[in-house]
Short mmCIF file of N, CA and C in Angstrom, two decimals:
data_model
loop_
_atom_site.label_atom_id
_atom_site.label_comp_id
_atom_site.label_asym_id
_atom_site.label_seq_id
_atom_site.Cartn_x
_atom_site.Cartn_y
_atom_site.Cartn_z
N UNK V 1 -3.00 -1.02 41.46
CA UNK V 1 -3.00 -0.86 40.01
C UNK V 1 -3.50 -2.16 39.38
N UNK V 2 -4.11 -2.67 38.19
CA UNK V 2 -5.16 -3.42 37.39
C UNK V 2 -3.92 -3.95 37.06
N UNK V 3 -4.51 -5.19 36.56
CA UNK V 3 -3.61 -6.05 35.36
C UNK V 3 -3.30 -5.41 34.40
N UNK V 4 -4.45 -4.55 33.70
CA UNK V 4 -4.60 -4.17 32.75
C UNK V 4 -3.79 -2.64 32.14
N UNK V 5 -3.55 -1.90 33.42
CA UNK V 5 -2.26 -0.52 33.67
C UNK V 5 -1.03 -1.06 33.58
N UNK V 6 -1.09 -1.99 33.98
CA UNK V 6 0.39 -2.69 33.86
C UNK V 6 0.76 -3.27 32.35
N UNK V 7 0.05 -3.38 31.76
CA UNK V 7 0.40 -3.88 30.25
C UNK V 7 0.51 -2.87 29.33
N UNK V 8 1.91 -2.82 28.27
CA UNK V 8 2.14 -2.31 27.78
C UNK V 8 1.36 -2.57 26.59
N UNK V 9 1.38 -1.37 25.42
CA UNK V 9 0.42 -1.50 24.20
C UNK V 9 1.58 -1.59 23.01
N UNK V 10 2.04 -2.53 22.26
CA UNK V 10 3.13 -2.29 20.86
C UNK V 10 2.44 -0.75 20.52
N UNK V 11 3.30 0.02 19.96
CA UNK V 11 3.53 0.76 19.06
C UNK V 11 4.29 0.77 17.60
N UNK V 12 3.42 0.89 16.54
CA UNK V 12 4.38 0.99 15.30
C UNK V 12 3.76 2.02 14.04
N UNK V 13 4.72 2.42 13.68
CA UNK V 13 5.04 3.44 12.07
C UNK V 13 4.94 2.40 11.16
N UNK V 14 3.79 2.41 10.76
CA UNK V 14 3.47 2.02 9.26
C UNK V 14 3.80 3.30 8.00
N UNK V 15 4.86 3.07 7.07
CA UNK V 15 5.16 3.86 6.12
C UNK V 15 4.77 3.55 4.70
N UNK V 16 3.96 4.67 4.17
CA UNK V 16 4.06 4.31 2.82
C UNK V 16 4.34 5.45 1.40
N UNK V 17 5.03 4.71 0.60
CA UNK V 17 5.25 5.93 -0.29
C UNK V 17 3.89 6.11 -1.54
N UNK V 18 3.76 6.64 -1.09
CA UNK V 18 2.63 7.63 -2.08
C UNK V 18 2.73 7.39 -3.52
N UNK V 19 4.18 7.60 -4.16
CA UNK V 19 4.53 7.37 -5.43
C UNK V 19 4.31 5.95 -5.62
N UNK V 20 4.51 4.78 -4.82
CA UNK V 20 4.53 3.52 -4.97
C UNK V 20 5.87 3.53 -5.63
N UNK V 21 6.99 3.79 -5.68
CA UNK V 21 8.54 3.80 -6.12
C UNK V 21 8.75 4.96 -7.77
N UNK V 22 7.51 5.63 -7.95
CA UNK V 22 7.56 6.67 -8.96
C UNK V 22 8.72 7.25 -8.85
N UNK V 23 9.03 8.08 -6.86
CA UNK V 23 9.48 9.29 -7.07
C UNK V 23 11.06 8.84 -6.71
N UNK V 24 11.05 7.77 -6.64
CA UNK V 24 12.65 7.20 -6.56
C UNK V 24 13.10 6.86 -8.05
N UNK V 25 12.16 6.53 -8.38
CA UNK V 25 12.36 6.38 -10.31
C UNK V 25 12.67 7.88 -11.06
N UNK V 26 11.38 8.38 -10.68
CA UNK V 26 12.01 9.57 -11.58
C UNK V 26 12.36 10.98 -11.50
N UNK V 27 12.61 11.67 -9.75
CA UNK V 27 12.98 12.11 -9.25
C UNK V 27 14.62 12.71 -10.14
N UNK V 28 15.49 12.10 -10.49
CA UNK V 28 16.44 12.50 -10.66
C UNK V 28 16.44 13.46 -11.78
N UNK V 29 15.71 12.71 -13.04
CA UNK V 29 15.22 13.43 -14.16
C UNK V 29 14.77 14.81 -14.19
N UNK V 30 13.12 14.79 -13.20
CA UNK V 30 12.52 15.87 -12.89
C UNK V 30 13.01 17.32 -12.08
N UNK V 31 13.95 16.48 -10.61
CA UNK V 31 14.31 17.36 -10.00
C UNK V 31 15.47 17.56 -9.74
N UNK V 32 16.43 16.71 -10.69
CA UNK V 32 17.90 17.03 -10.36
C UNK V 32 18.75 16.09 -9.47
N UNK V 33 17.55 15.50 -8.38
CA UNK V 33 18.05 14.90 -7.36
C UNK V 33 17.47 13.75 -7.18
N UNK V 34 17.49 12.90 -6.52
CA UNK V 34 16.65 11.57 -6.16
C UNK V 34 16.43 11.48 -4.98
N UNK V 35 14.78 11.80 -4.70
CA UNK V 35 14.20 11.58 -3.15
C UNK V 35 14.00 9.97 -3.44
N UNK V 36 12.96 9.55 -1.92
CA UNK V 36 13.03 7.84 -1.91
C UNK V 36 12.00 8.05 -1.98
N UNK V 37 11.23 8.86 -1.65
CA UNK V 37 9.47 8.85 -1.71
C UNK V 37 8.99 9.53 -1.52
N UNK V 38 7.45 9.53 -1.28
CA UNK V 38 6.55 10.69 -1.23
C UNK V 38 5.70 10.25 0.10
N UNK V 39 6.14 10.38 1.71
CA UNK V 39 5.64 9.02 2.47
C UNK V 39 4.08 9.65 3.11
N UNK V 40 3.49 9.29 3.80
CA UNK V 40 2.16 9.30 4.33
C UNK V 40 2.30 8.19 5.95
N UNK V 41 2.26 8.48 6.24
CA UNK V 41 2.17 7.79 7.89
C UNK V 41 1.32 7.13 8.58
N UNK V 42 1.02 5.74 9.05
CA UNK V 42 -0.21 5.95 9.99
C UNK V 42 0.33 5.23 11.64
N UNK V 43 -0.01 5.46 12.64
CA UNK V 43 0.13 4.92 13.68
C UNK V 43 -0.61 3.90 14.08
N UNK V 44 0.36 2.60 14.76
CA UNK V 44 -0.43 1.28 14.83
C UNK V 44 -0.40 1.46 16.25
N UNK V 45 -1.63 1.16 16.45
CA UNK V 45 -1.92 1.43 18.12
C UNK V 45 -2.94 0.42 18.86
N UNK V 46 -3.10 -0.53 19.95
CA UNK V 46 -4.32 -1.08 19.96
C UNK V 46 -5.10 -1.54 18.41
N UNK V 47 -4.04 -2.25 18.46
CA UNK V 47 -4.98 -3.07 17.42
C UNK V 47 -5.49 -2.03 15.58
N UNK V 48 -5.58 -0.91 16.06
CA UNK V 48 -6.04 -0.19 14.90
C UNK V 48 -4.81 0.58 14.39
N UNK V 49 -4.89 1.15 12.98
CA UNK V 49 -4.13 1.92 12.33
C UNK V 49 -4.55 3.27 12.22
N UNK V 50 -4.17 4.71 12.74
CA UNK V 50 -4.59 5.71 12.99
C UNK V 50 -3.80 6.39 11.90
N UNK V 51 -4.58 7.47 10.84
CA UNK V 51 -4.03 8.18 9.91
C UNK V 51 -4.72 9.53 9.75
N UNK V 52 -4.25 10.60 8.96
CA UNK V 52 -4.28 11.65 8.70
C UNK V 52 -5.17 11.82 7.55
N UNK V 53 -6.08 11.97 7.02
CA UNK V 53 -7.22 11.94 5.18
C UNK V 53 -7.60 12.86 5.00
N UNK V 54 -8.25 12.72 4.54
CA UNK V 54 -9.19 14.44 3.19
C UNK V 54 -10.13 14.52 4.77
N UNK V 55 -10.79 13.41 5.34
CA UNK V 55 -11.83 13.99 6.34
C UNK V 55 -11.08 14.12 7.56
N UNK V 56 -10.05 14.97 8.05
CA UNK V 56 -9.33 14.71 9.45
C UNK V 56 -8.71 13.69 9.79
N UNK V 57 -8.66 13.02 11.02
CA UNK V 57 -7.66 11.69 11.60
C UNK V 57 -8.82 10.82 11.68
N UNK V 58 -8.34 9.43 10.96
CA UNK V 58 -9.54 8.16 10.46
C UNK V 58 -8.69 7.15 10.99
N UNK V 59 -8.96 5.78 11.39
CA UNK V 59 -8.87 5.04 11.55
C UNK V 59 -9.23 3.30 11.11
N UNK V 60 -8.35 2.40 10.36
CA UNK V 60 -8.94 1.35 10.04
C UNK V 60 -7.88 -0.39 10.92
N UNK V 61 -8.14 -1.24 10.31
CA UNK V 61 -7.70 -2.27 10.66
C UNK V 61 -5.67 -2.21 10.07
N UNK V 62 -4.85 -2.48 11.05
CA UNK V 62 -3.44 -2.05 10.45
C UNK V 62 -3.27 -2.72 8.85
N UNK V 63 -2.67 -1.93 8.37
CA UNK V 63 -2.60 -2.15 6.52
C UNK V 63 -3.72 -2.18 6.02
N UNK V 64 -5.02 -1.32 6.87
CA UNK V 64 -6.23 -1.76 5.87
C UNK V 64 -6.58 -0.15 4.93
N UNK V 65 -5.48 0.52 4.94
CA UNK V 65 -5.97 2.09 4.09
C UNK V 65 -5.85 1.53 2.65
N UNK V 66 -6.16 2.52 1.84
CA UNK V 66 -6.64 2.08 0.18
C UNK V 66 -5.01 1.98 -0.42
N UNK V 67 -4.13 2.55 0.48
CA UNK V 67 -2.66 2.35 0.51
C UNK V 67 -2.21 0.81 -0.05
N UNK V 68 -2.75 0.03 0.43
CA UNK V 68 -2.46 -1.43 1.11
C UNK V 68 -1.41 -1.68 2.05
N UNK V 69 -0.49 -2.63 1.79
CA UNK V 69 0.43 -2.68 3.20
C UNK V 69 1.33 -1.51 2.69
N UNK V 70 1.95 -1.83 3.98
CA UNK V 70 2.86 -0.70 4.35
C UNK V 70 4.89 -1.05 3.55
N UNK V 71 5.48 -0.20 2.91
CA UNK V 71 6.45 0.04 2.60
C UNK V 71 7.54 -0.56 3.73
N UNK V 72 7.26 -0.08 4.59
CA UNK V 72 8.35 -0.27 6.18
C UNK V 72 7.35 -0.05 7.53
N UNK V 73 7.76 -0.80 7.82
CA UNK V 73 7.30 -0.32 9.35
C UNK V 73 8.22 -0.59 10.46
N UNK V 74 8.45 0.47 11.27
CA UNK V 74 8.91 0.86 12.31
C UNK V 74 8.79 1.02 13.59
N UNK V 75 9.28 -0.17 14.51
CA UNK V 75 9.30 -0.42 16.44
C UNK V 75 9.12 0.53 16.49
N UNK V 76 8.04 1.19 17.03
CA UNK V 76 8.36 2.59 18.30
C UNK V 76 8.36 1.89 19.55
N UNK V 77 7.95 1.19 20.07
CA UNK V 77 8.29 1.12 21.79
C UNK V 77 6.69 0.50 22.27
N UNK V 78 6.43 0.80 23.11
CA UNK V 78 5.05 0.33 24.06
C UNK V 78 4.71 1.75 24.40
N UNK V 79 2.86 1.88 24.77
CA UNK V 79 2.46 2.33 25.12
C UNK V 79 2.23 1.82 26.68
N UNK V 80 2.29 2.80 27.46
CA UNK V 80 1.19 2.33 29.16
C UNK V 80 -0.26 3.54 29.35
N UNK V 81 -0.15 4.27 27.96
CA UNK V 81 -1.16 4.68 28.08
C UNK V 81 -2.65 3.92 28.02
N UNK V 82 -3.27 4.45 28.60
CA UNK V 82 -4.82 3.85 29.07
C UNK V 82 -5.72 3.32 27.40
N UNK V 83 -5.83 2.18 26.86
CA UNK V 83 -6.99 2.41 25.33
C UNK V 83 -7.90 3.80 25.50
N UNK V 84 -9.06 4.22 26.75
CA UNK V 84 -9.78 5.35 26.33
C UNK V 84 -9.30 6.74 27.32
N UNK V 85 -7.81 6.50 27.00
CA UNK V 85 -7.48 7.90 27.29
C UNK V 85 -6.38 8.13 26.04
N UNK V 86 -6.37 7.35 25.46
CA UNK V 86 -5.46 7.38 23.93
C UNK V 86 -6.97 7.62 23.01
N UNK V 87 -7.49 7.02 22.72
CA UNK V 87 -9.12 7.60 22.08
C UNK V 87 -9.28 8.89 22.03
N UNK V 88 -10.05 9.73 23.19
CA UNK V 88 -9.82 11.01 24.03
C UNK V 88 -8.84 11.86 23.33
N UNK V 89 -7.62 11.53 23.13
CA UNK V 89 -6.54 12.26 22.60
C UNK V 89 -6.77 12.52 21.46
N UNK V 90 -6.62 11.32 20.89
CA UNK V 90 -6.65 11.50 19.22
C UNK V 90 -8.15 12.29 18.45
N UNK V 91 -9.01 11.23 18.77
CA UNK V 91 -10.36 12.13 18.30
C UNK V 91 -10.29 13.33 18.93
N UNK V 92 -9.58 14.15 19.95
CA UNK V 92 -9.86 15.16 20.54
C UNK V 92 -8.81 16.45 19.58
N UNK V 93 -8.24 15.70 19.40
CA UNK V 93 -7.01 16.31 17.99
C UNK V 93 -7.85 16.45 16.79
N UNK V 94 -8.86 15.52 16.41
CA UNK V 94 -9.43 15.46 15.19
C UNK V 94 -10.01 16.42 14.92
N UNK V 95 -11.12 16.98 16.17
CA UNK V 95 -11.66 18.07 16.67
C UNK V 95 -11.57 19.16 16.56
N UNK V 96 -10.10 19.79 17.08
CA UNK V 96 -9.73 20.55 17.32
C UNK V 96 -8.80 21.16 15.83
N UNK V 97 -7.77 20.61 16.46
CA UNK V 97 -6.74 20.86 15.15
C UNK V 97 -6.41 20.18 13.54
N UNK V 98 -6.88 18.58 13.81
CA UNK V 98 -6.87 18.17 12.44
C UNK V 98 -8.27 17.74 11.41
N UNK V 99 -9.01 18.48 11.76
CA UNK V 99 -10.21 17.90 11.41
C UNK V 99 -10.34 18.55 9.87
N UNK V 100 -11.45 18.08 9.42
CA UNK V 100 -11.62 18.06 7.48
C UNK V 100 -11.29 19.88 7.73
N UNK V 101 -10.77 20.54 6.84
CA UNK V 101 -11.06 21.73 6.64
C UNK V 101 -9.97 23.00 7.11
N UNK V 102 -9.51 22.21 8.37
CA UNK V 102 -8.42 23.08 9.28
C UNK V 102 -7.13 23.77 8.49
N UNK V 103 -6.47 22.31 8.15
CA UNK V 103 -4.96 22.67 7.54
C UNK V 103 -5.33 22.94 5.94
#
């Protein structure tokens, strides 16, 4: 096995609320109740930030969506998956099931 199979990849949940603190503000008024947000997700993986958009699953530099940084972000663990067999996956998702038009 490579040096390189043997190294784990960080994983992290970049969170952001959509409202920018709107729907914690005025949530109670509108709906009776008070949510914390309106969140949107992207996965930090190898270096890049992987997200969900109007054109399918996109990818930029972590905290670089029109979002800006992230609200919270959240340890998930390490990857030992391969960089271009995590590629493969995702664009292969983009493809298939999340691409512009699908959902």
């Amino acid at each position: 096995m490579s040096e390189e199979e043997n190294m784990g990849y960080r994983v992290e949940l970049f969170i952001y609320d959509l409202s920018r603190g709107i729907a914690k503000t005025m949530s109670p008024t509108l709906l009776g109740k008070q949510i914390e947000g309106i969140w949107h997700t992207g996965i930090v993986a190898y270096g890049r930030e992987y997200f969900y958009g109007s054109s399918g699953i996109a990818s930029c530099r972590p905290g670089g969506t029109i979002l800006g940084d992230p609200d919270r972000i959240e340890d998930l663990g390490e990857s030992q998956v391969p960089y271009q067999l995590f590629l493969e996956y995702i664009f292969g998702l983009g493809e298939a099931t999340y691409s512009e038009g699908v959902l």
